[in-house]
Structure formats: structure tokens, C-alpha cells
Short mmCIF file of C-alpha atoms in Angstrom, two decimals:
data_model
loop_
_atom_site.label_atom_id
_atom_site.label_comp_id
_atom_site.label_asym_id
_atom_site.label_seq_id
_atom_site.Cartn_x
_atom_site.Cartn_y
_atom_site.Cartn_z
CA UNK A 282 -39.07 20.61 -7.47
CA UNK A 283 -40.80 23.70 -8.75
CA UNK A 284 -42.22 27.11 -7.98
CA UNK A 285 -45.93 27.87 -7.78
CA UNK A 286 -47.45 26.41 -10.96
CA UNK A 287 -50.49 24.54 -9.67
CA UNK A 288 -53.69 24.57 -11.71
CA UNK A 289 -56.20 27.05 -10.34
CA UNK A 290 -59.52 25.73 -9.05
CA UNK A 291 -62.82 27.40 -9.94
CA UNK A 292 -62.89 28.94 -6.47
CA UNK A 293 -59.43 30.46 -6.94
CA UNK A 294 -60.36 31.72 -10.43
CA UNK A 295 -63.40 33.47 -8.94
CA UNK A 296 -61.27 35.10 -6.25
CA UNK A 297 -58.77 36.31 -8.85
CA UNK A 298 -61.62 37.70 -10.97
CA UNK A 299 -63.09 39.57 -7.97
CA UNK A 300 -59.66 40.95 -7.08
CA UNK A 301 -59.23 42.22 -10.65
CA UNK A 302 -62.41 44.33 -10.45
CA UNK A 303 -62.09 48.06 -9.88
CA UNK A 304 -62.83 49.34 -6.35
CA UNK A 305 -66.44 50.49 -6.19
CA UNK A 306 -67.73 47.78 -8.55
CA UNK A 307 -70.95 46.17 -7.32
CA UNK A 308 -70.86 42.39 -7.14
CA UNK A 309 -73.86 40.11 -7.68
CA UNK A 310 -73.65 36.38 -6.95
CA UNK A 311 -76.00 35.60 -9.84
CA UNK A 312 -74.07 37.78 -12.31
CA UNK A 313 -70.72 36.41 -11.11
CA UNK A 314 -71.93 32.82 -11.55
CA UNK A 315 -73.14 33.58 -15.09
CA UNK A 316 -69.92 35.38 -16.11
CA UNK A 317 -67.63 32.65 -14.80
CA UNK A 318 -69.80 29.68 -15.75
CA UNK A 319 -70.17 28.26 -12.22
CA UNK A 320 -73.04 27.52 -9.88
CA UNK A 321 -74.46 30.26 -7.67
CA UNK A 322 -73.34 28.27 -4.61
CA UNK A 323 -69.73 28.32 -5.82
CA UNK A 324 -69.98 32.05 -6.57
CA UNK A 325 -71.50 32.73 -3.13
CA UNK A 326 -68.64 30.90 -1.38
CA UNK A 327 -66.09 32.92 -3.35
CA UNK A 328 -67.79 36.20 -2.41
CA UNK A 329 -67.79 35.19 1.25
CA UNK A 330 -64.11 34.27 1.04
CA UNK A 331 -63.39 37.66 -0.60
CA UNK A 332 -65.30 39.35 2.22
CA UNK A 333 -63.29 37.49 4.85
CA UNK A 334 -59.97 38.64 3.33
CA UNK A 335 -61.19 42.23 3.07
CA UNK A 336 -61.48 42.85 -0.68
CA UNK A 337 -65.28 43.18 -0.71
CA UNK A 338 -67.76 44.56 1.81
CA UNK A 339 -71.54 44.40 2.11
CA UNK A 340 -73.18 47.72 2.97
CA UNK A 341 -76.76 48.45 3.93
CA UNK A 342 -78.84 49.75 0.98
CA UNK A 343 -75.81 49.49 -1.30
CA UNK A 344 -75.02 45.79 -1.59
CA UNK A 345 -71.72 43.96 -2.01
CA UNK A 346 -68.94 46.22 -3.31
CA UNK A 347 -65.33 45.63 -4.32
CA UNK A 348 -63.00 47.67 -2.11
CA UNK A 349 -59.28 48.08 -1.61
CA UNK A 350 -57.95 45.89 1.15
CA UNK A 351 -56.68 48.09 3.96
CA UNK A 352 -53.22 47.29 5.31
CA UNK A 353 -53.33 46.45 9.00
CA UNK A 354 -51.01 49.35 9.76
CA UNK A 355 -52.83 51.87 7.58
CA UNK A 356 -55.23 53.74 9.86
CA UNK A 357 -56.50 53.72 13.40
CA UNK A 358 -59.63 55.67 12.41
CA UNK A 359 -63.13 54.39 11.74
CA UNK A 360 -65.25 54.92 8.66
CA UNK A 361 -68.87 56.02 8.93
CA UNK A 362 -69.89 52.60 7.65
CA UNK A 363 -67.98 50.90 10.48
CA UNK A 364 -69.77 53.15 12.98
CA UNK A 365 -73.09 51.93 11.55
CA UNK A 366 -71.98 48.31 12.05
CA UNK A 367 -70.70 48.93 15.59
CA UNK A 368 -73.92 50.58 16.74
CA UNK A 369 -76.33 48.42 14.76
CA UNK A 370 -77.75 51.67 13.35
CA UNK A 371 -79.46 52.42 10.07
CA UNK A 372 -78.66 55.03 7.45
CA UNK A 373 -81.26 57.73 6.88
CA UNK A 374 -79.40 59.50 4.07
CA UNK A 375 -76.01 60.14 2.46
CA UNK A 376 -75.21 56.43 2.03
CA UNK A 377 -72.56 57.19 -0.62
CA UNK A 378 -70.42 58.72 2.13
CA UNK A 379 -70.24 55.61 4.31
CA UNK A 380 -66.71 54.82 3.13
CA UNK A 381 -65.41 58.20 4.33
CA UNK A 382 -63.19 58.27 7.42
CA UNK A 383 -64.15 60.26 10.49
CA UNK A 384 -61.33 62.01 12.33
CA UNK A 385 -63.21 62.78 15.56
CA UNK A 386 -66.67 62.80 17.08
CA UNK A 387 -68.44 65.69 18.80
CA UNK A 388 -71.18 65.42 21.43
CA UNK A 389 -73.84 67.98 20.60
CA UNK A 390 -74.83 68.91 24.16
CA UNK A 391 -74.60 72.69 23.75
CA UNK A 392 -76.20 75.64 22.00
CA UNK A 393 -76.00 75.82 18.24
CA UNK A 394 -73.50 78.69 18.01
CA UNK A 395 -71.18 77.02 20.51
CA UNK A 396 -71.52 73.71 18.69
CA UNK A 397 -70.33 75.24 15.41
CA UNK A 398 -66.88 75.93 16.85
CA UNK A 399 -66.23 72.21 17.36
CA UNK A 400 -67.62 70.82 14.08
CA UNK A 401 -65.35 70.55 11.06
CA UNK A 402 -65.10 68.45 7.91
CA UNK A 403 -64.67 64.74 8.59
CA UNK A 404 -66.09 64.82 12.11
CA UNK A 405 -69.23 63.08 13.41
CA UNK A 406 -71.83 65.00 15.40
CA UNK A 407 -73.60 62.86 18.00
CA UNK A 408 -76.87 64.53 18.89
CA UNK A 409 -80.56 63.88 19.55
CA UNK A 410 -83.59 64.97 17.52
CA UNK A 411 -82.36 68.51 16.80
CA UNK A 412 -82.85 69.17 13.09
CA UNK A 413 -81.09 72.52 13.23
CA UNK A 414 -77.97 70.74 14.57
CA UNK A 415 -78.27 68.06 11.87
CA UNK A 416 -78.34 70.71 9.17
CA UNK A 417 -75.45 72.65 10.73
CA UNK A 418 -73.21 69.56 10.84
CA UNK A 419 -73.87 68.66 7.22
CA UNK A 420 -73.16 72.22 6.10
CA UNK A 421 -69.79 72.04 7.90
CA UNK A 422 -68.87 68.76 6.13
CA UNK A 423 -69.59 66.47 9.09
CA UNK A 424 -71.67 63.32 9.38
CA UNK A 425 -74.53 63.05 11.87
CA UNK A 426 -75.40 60.33 14.37
CA UNK A 427 -78.88 60.73 15.88
CA UNK A 428 -79.23 58.95 19.22
CA UNK A 429 -82.37 57.61 20.92
CA UNK A 430 -83.74 56.07 17.72
CA UNK A 431 -85.01 59.42 16.43
CA UNK A 432 -85.20 60.40 12.76
CA UNK A 433 -84.91 63.66 10.88
CA UNK A 434 -86.76 65.63 8.24
CA UNK A 435 -86.92 64.84 4.53
CA UNK A 436 -85.11 68.10 3.83
CA UNK A 437 -82.12 67.05 5.95
CA UNK A 438 -82.03 63.62 4.29
CA UNK A 439 -81.95 65.20 0.84
CA UNK A 440 -79.14 67.50 1.96
CA UNK A 441 -77.17 64.48 3.23
CA UNK A 442 -77.64 62.73 -0.12
CA UNK A 443 -76.53 65.82 -2.03
CA UNK A 444 -73.37 66.24 0.08
CA UNK A 445 -72.56 62.48 0.31
CA UNK A 446 -72.43 62.79 4.10
CA UNK A 447 -74.13 60.02 6.07
CA UNK A 448 -76.84 60.70 8.61
CA UNK A 449 -77.26 57.70 10.90
CA UNK A 450 -79.85 56.78 13.51
CA UNK A 451 -79.08 54.62 16.55
CA UNK A 452 -81.36 53.38 19.32
CA UNK A 453 -78.65 53.91 21.95
CA UNK A 454 -78.26 56.99 24.15
CA UNK A 455 -75.37 59.42 23.75
CA UNK A 456 -73.27 58.00 26.61
CA UNK A 457 -73.58 54.42 25.31
CA UNK A 458 -72.76 55.51 21.75
CA UNK A 459 -69.59 57.29 22.92
CA UNK A 460 -68.53 54.26 24.97
CA UNK A 461 -69.07 51.86 22.06
CA UNK A 462 -67.09 54.01 19.63
CA UNK A 463 -64.24 54.40 22.14
CA UNK A 464 -64.19 50.64 22.69
CA UNK A 465 -63.97 50.05 18.94
CA UNK A 466 -61.07 52.50 18.64
CA UNK A 467 -59.21 50.81 21.52
CA UNK A 468 -59.83 47.40 19.96
CA UNK A 469 -58.30 48.66 16.73
CA UNK A 470 -55.23 49.90 18.57
CA UNK A 471 -54.85 46.54 20.31
CA UNK A 472 -55.18 44.65 17.03
CA UNK A 473 -52.58 46.90 15.49
CA UNK A 474 -50.21 46.24 18.39
CA UNK A 475 -50.54 42.46 18.15
CA UNK A 476 -48.50 41.28 15.18
CA UNK A 477 -49.71 38.41 13.04
CA UNK A 478 -48.01 36.28 10.41
CA UNK A 479 -49.48 38.44 7.62
CA UNK A 480 -47.31 41.33 8.88
CA UNK A 481 -44.06 39.55 8.02
CA UNK A 482 -45.01 37.47 4.97
CA UNK A 483 -43.63 38.67 1.64
CA UNK A 484 -45.81 37.37 -1.16
CA UNK A 485 -43.15 38.19 -3.78
CA UNK A 486 -40.69 35.67 -2.38
CA UNK A 487 -40.39 32.58 -4.55
CA UNK A 488 -41.36 29.44 -2.66
CA UNK A 489 -39.24 26.37 -3.32
CA UNK A 490 -41.16 23.14 -2.87
CA UNK A 491 -40.82 19.44 -3.59
CA UNK A 492 -43.37 16.92 -4.84
CA UNK A 493 -43.89 13.38 -3.51
CA UNK A 494 -42.33 12.13 -6.77
CA UNK A 495 -39.16 14.19 -6.21
CA UNK A 496 -35.98 12.32 -5.32
CA UNK A 497 -33.25 12.67 -2.73
CA UNK A 498 -31.08 14.01 -5.55
CA UNK A 499 -33.63 16.82 -6.09
CA UNK A 500 -33.46 17.62 -2.39
CA UNK A 501 -29.67 17.77 -2.43
CA UNK A 502 -29.68 20.05 -5.50
CA UNK A 503 -32.10 22.47 -3.80
CA UNK A 504 -30.02 22.37 -0.65
CA UNK A 505 -26.89 23.33 -2.61
CA UNK A 506 -28.71 26.14 -4.46
CA UNK A 507 -30.48 27.73 -1.47
CA UNK A 508 -28.48 26.59 1.60
CA UNK A 509 -31.81 25.58 3.16
CA UNK A 510 -32.12 22.22 4.88
CA UNK A 511 -35.92 21.78 4.87
CA UNK A 512 -38.66 22.20 2.26
CA UNK A 513 -42.46 21.84 2.08
CA UNK A 514 -43.90 18.95 0.09
CA UNK A 515 -47.03 19.80 -1.92
CA UNK A 516 -49.51 17.89 -4.07
CA UNK A 517 -50.79 18.78 -7.56
CA UNK A 518 -53.14 21.43 -6.10
CA UNK A 519 -50.26 23.02 -4.19
CA UNK A 520 -51.67 21.88 -0.86
CA UNK A 521 -49.10 21.22 1.85
CA UNK A 522 -48.97 17.51 2.57
CA UNK A 523 -45.60 17.22 4.28
CA UNK A 524 -42.16 18.53 5.22
CA UNK A 525 -38.80 17.04 4.46
CA UNK A 526 -35.51 17.86 6.18
CA UNK A 527 -31.86 16.96 5.76
CA UNK A 528 -32.19 14.46 8.60
CA UNK A 529 -34.96 12.63 6.67
CA UNK A 530 -32.79 12.03 3.60
CA UNK A 531 -29.54 11.31 5.43
CA UNK A 532 -28.13 8.00 4.23
CA UNK A 533 -30.75 7.51 1.48
CA UNK A 534 -29.78 6.70 -2.12
CA UNK A 535 -29.88 9.69 -4.54
CA UNK A 536 -32.62 8.14 -6.72
CA UNK A 537 -34.87 7.31 -3.73
CA UNK A 538 -38.31 8.95 -3.93
CA UNK A 539 -38.97 11.29 -1.02
CA UNK A 540 -42.53 9.90 -0.88
CA UNK A 541 -41.09 7.28 1.48
CA UNK A 542 -39.14 9.78 3.58
CA UNK A 543 -41.05 13.02 4.22
CA UNK A 544 -43.08 13.77 7.38
CA UNK A 545 -46.80 13.83 6.64
CA UNK A 546 -49.46 16.18 8.09
CA UNK A 547 -46.97 18.90 9.10
CA UNK A 548 -47.68 21.76 11.46
CA UNK A 549 -48.88 24.84 9.56
CA UNK A 550 -50.17 28.34 10.31
CA UNK A 551 -52.42 30.89 8.59
CA UNK A 552 -51.91 34.57 7.82
CA UNK A 553 -54.05 35.44 10.86
CA UNK A 554 -51.98 33.41 13.34
CA UNK A 555 -50.33 35.68 15.91
CA UNK A 556 -46.54 35.80 15.93
CA UNK A 557 -46.50 34.80 19.59
CA UNK A 558 -48.54 31.69 18.80
CA UNK A 559 -46.35 30.86 15.80
CA UNK A 560 -43.18 31.30 17.87
CA UNK A 561 -44.54 29.18 20.70
CA UNK A 562 -45.52 26.40 18.28
CA UNK A 563 -42.16 26.44 16.49
CA UNK A 564 -40.15 26.32 19.71
CA UNK A 565 -42.39 23.71 21.38
CA UNK A 566 -42.45 21.40 18.35
CA UNK A 567 -38.83 22.02 17.33
CA UNK A 568 -39.91 23.47 13.96
CA UNK A 569 -37.52 25.76 12.07
CA UNK A 570 -39.67 26.37 8.97
CA UNK A 571 -43.43 26.96 9.16
CA UNK A 572 -45.62 26.68 6.03
CA UNK A 573 -48.32 29.37 5.82
CA UNK A 574 -51.52 28.07 4.22
CA UNK A 575 -55.00 29.28 3.33
CA UNK A 576 -58.25 27.68 4.46
CA UNK A 577 -57.78 24.93 1.82
CA UNK A 578 -54.23 24.16 3.08
CA UNK A 579 -52.81 25.65 -0.11
CA UNK A 580 -49.30 27.02 0.40
CA UNK A 581 -49.09 30.83 0.53
CA UNK A 582 -45.63 31.37 2.00
CA UNK A 583 -43.09 30.00 4.47
CA UNK A 584 -41.58 31.71 7.51
CA UNK A 585 -38.54 30.76 9.52
CA UNK A 586 -38.24 30.77 13.27
CA UNK A 587 -35.58 33.47 13.05
CA UNK A 588 -37.94 35.71 11.04
CA UNK A 589 -40.69 35.32 13.63
CA UNK A 590 -38.46 36.03 16.63
CA UNK A 591 -36.82 39.03 14.97
CA UNK A 592 -40.22 40.53 14.18
CA UNK A 593 -41.28 40.07 17.80
CA UNK A 594 -38.12 41.82 19.01
CA UNK A 595 -38.79 44.71 16.63
CA UNK A 596 -42.41 44.94 17.79
CA UNK A 597 -41.31 45.45 21.40
CA UNK A 598 -39.54 48.64 20.34
CA UNK A 599 -42.81 50.16 19.09
CA UNK A 600 -45.04 52.26 21.41
CA UNK A 601 -47.87 50.21 22.91
CA UNK A 602 -51.30 51.78 22.53
CA UNK A 603 -54.65 50.43 23.73
CA UNK A 604 -55.29 48.29 26.80
CA UNK A 605 -56.33 44.65 27.02
CA UNK A 606 -58.14 43.25 30.06
CA UNK A 607 -54.80 41.91 31.31
CA UNK A 608 -53.37 45.45 31.12
CA UNK A 609 -56.36 46.89 32.99
CA UNK A 610 -56.15 44.26 35.73
CA UNK A 611 -52.41 44.77 36.20
CA UNK A 612 -52.53 48.59 36.23
CA UNK A 613 -53.00 48.70 40.00
CA UNK A 614 -49.80 46.74 40.76
CA UNK A 615 -46.29 48.10 41.21
CA UNK A 616 -42.83 46.53 41.30
CA UNK A 617 -40.87 46.72 44.56
CA UNK A 618 -37.64 45.24 45.98
CA UNK A 619 -37.04 43.78 49.42
CA UNK A 620 -33.87 44.23 51.54
CA UNK A 621 -32.14 41.48 49.55
CA UNK A 622 -33.00 43.08 46.23
CA UNK A 623 -35.59 40.42 45.39
CA UNK A 624 -38.42 41.56 43.13
CA UNK A 625 -42.00 41.43 44.40
CA UNK A 626 -45.26 43.16 43.50
CA UNK A 627 -47.81 45.15 45.50
CA UNK A 628 -51.35 46.10 44.53
CA UNK A 629 -54.91 46.68 45.71
CA UNK A 630 -58.09 44.74 45.00
CA UNK A 631 -60.48 46.97 43.03
CA UNK A 632 -64.28 46.55 42.69
CA UNK A 633 -63.87 45.30 39.10
CA UNK A 634 -61.83 42.33 40.35
CA UNK A 635 -64.50 40.75 42.57
CA UNK A 636 -67.23 38.24 41.74
CA UNK A 637 -70.93 38.32 42.60
CA UNK A 638 -70.22 37.35 46.22
CA UNK A 639 -67.93 40.33 46.85
CA UNK A 640 -64.69 38.36 47.04
CA UNK A 641 -61.97 38.42 44.39
CA UNK A 642 -62.54 36.23 41.35
CA UNK A 643 -60.31 33.15 41.06
CA UNK A 644 -59.84 33.92 37.37
CA UNK A 645 -58.56 37.41 38.20
CA UNK A 646 -56.14 35.96 40.75
CA UNK A 647 -54.81 33.53 38.14
CA UNK A 648 -54.29 36.42 35.71
CA UNK A 649 -52.49 38.49 38.35
CA UNK A 650 -50.21 35.58 39.28
CA UNK A 651 -49.43 34.86 35.61
CA UNK A 652 -48.55 38.50 34.96
CA UNK A 653 -46.35 38.63 38.06
CA UNK A 654 -44.55 35.41 37.14
CA UNK A 655 -43.82 36.48 33.55
CA UNK A 656 -42.56 39.88 34.72
CA UNK A 657 -40.33 38.20 37.29
CA UNK A 658 -38.87 35.90 34.63
CA UNK A 659 -38.29 38.85 32.28
CA UNK A 660 -36.47 40.63 35.13
CA UNK A 661 -33.77 37.95 35.26
CA UNK A 662 -33.76 36.89 31.59
CA UNK A 663 -33.63 39.02 28.47
CA UNK A 664 -36.24 37.17 26.40
CA UNK A 665 -39.96 36.48 26.59
CA UNK A 666 -41.76 33.44 27.97
CA UNK A 667 -45.27 32.02 27.87
CA UNK A 668 -47.00 30.10 30.64
CA UNK A 669 -46.90 26.37 29.98
CA UNK A 670 -48.67 25.06 33.06
CA UNK A 671 -49.86 26.33 36.41
CA UNK A 672 -51.15 24.56 39.50
CA UNK A 673 -52.95 26.91 41.89
CA UNK A 674 -54.11 26.58 45.49
CA UNK A 675 -56.59 29.12 46.89
CA UNK A 676 -56.28 29.41 50.68
CA UNK A 677 -58.50 32.34 51.73
CA UNK A 678 -60.71 34.94 49.99
CA UNK A 679 -59.83 38.56 49.35
CA UNK A 680 -62.15 41.56 49.53
CA UNK A 681 -62.36 44.98 47.90
CA UNK A 682 -59.53 47.34 48.89
CA UNK A 683 -57.37 44.57 50.38
CA UNK A 684 -53.68 45.29 49.75
CA UNK A 685 -51.79 42.23 48.53
CA UNK A 686 -48.19 41.33 47.70
CA UNK A 687 -47.00 38.75 45.20
CA UNK A 688 -43.70 36.98 45.88
CA UNK A 689 -42.04 34.93 43.09
CA UNK A 690 -39.37 32.36 44.00
CA UNK A 691 -37.37 30.58 41.30
CA UNK A 692 -36.95 26.83 41.63
CA UNK A 693 -35.17 25.85 38.40
CA UNK A 694 -33.97 27.54 35.22
CA UNK A 695 -32.81 26.10 31.93
CA UNK A 696 -32.33 27.47 28.43
CA UNK A 697 -35.92 26.72 27.46
CA UNK A 698 -37.85 26.51 30.72
CA UNK A 699 -38.23 28.31 34.00
CA UNK A 700 -39.98 26.84 37.05
CA UNK A 701 -41.06 29.02 39.94
CA UNK A 702 -43.35 29.21 42.94
CA UNK A 703 -45.48 32.30 43.48
CA UNK A 704 -47.45 33.23 46.58
CA UNK A 705 -50.01 35.98 47.21
CA UNK A 706 -50.19 37.43 50.73
CA UNK A 707 -52.53 39.83 52.49
CA UNK A 708 -50.48 41.13 55.38
CA UNK A 709 -49.07 38.04 57.06
CA UNK A 710 -51.77 35.71 55.71
CA UNK A 711 -51.25 33.42 52.73
CA UNK A 712 -54.04 33.93 50.18
CA UNK A 713 -52.97 31.71 47.26
CA UNK A 714 -49.98 29.81 45.98
CA UNK A 715 -49.09 28.58 42.49
CA UNK A 716 -46.47 26.31 40.96
CA UNK A 717 -45.67 27.47 37.44
CA UNK A 718 -43.59 26.49 34.43
CA UNK A 719 -42.86 29.14 31.79
CA UNK A 720 -41.42 28.30 28.38
CA UNK A 721 -39.11 30.54 26.39
CA UNK A 722 -40.31 31.65 22.95
CA UNK A 723 -37.41 33.97 22.21
CA UNK A 724 -34.12 32.08 22.22
CA UNK A 725 -32.14 31.17 19.13
#
């Protein structure tokens, strides 16, 4: 048994070295390889890994730079550099200001004096080839986005460089640019709403592990010290190779090596795994402790099922911002009750829900039925479920502006599962019917 004392690989040493650099330091693969005494291929892989975890970024005309990793809950705003990436634009001047955050954007479709009232420091002026507007925005502390692929004068570029305010050119028109930026902002809100394992992992917690050479006596001692009944088993590189539980060692002699007892190739998750996915996996597989590993299966942390479910309960109390496609599809449906108090749903088929033939898409119908079923289950039970399986029969097509009702009927309920039948009707006509099984992810 031990804490984290595994020997670091060259790759891990490179990552630690990169993380120790000051934010703003430029990183060269060739220089990194020379400093650390490794091949350029090894250095390149480490830089890419650092980029994937958010501690370095590669910027146009600047290169690869060490940056502070932003917490997922830090900001819902975009930087000027992120706007460049979203639009596929190029920087005409003021590249040192790409890391600055913009607080709003302004469409420059007005006279210059009127425009000045809306421009302030930290904003982004979206405008065409109007050099007077470019200059005005920079003087007010704002960045400039020139649409239509136009450029600007050398004088304006020099002013942007002097003020460290980016001036960006994009081939898209103003309407498309606004739509793309809005979409990026909504995507950020959605990502913030969806919790992942990284949100609940505490890196400072000491991880207690066992080795294949550990004995049943070691397991029992750890159990007495921590009150835990399951532990990860790791190799000499701290890679997770198994899990061992109290049931595995029950009846074994104290000096028996756990190498003969532990479960190999255990289920693991990464920091980017969503909590819903982790909860579903833990409930479905009967797992109480989930090892969290990196891309090399090296142990980073462990989370318990109770931790995951509690975090999901807490997340439901937070305001939900941003809309997924499921949200947009379901927006046109309302909950109603019949004379017996039974819940059903009513909605209208919108143009966005149809396929190329003018009838409603089967995929949209499946989404609508899934949403209705999960809401019906939540109405009678206090915890969340996920759809396990669904068998659907499509009887007749629907058209734009058809009003439909969805009627759920419960067939069987247990602690972990819920089976129901759901039908979609247009007036008196049956449109589709589905048999569904939903699985609970939120029971203790």
C-alpha cells in the first residue's frame, strides 16, 4: 500500500516543466527537447498534451505560449483570440491584445457620432471597410472586427499595435458573424451547465492504493484505517490495473497476495467524463468507487457514487442557461392533465422539425417521445432516469403545424427501472407508439 510515489516518465517530466513556466512564456519544441534531453517527437507530444489540458495555446503570428488554465466556471465571455478561431479570421494588427476578454459586441450600422455612444473599453465593433469607424473604436479601447474580408490602412494597424487592441478581418458578413459569436456564447453556457468529473475531483486528496504484491493483511489494515471497502490496484507506473473489494478478500488467508484476488481491467473514467455518464456507468455496473485516469490510464483521483449523485443534485439547483437542440425541440410542448389527473403533453410541429419531404423527421419524433417519457417518470418519482432502450413504431406521417398529444402509460416500476408505453396522436389518429425502459441514475 502507498500514496502516489511512482517514478515520473519523460512525458510527465516535460508536462511538469511546461506547467512550471510563467504565463506568457513562448514554448519551442526544439528548445524544449534540448533543455530536457529528449527527442523532438517526445517534446511535441508533451506540448500537444499541454494544449489539450489548457495550459498552453497556439496563436496566429505569436506561436505556442504558456497560459493559465481557466477554471470551467470562471467566465462565460470570449477572448478576442477565441473570436479569431471561431470565425477563421486573421489578425491585421494588435496581436498582443488577443488574450483580452470582450464584454460585448457592437454592430456598426449607424453614423459615426451615434456609434460612439455604444462603444466602450472591452467591446468589439463589427463593421465593414470604414476606416473612420476602425479608428474610433480603437480610440475608445475597443477591438475591431472587419467583415466581408476587407482590410484597413497601415495607420490603423499601427494604432492597433500601439494600443494592444486587435483588429481582425473575417470573410463572413455581419449577420453571419453575429450568429457565429452568439452560437459560441450559447455553447459555452451549455458546457458550463453540464458538469463533468473534473468539477468534483479534489487533487489534494491523498489516494490510497494497493499493489499486486500487497497482501490481504494490507487490505484489512487499510480498511480499518479508512473505513473504505474497495481500493484501486496500480502498477509501478501508477497505472490502474485493477480493483479489489472486501468481497474479493473474504475468506482468504492474511498473507495471501491480492494478485490472485483483484478484478482486472476495471471500469474507469477521465476528468472530461460527464457526471451523468459516470453515474449511469456506476449504477449499471454496480460500481461504488470509480478510478479517474489520464490518457495513459495513470490514476489521478477516485470518486464515489455518493459524490457523483450529490453533485448532480446540487447542479439541479443552479439556474440553467443556454439551450441544447433537445431544449429547442421541446420548447413548443406543454404539460396538461386529463380528467383523471393523468399527465400528457401537447405541442405543434414546427418547420424545423420536418425532413426534406415535408413530414416530421423520425429522429425528432424519437427525441420528443424520449423527453416526454423522462418528464413523465420525473413526475411520479423524485430522481432522474436515463433511457435504456426504446422500440418505436411509426404509423403515419405528420406535417407542419399539426397539433399532437403524447400520452405516457406506466407498465411496471421498480427501484432501478421504469417501463412505460408512450403514444403520439394527431386528433383521434395514432401517429407513433414506443415501448421504453428508463433506468434510474439517482438512487442510493
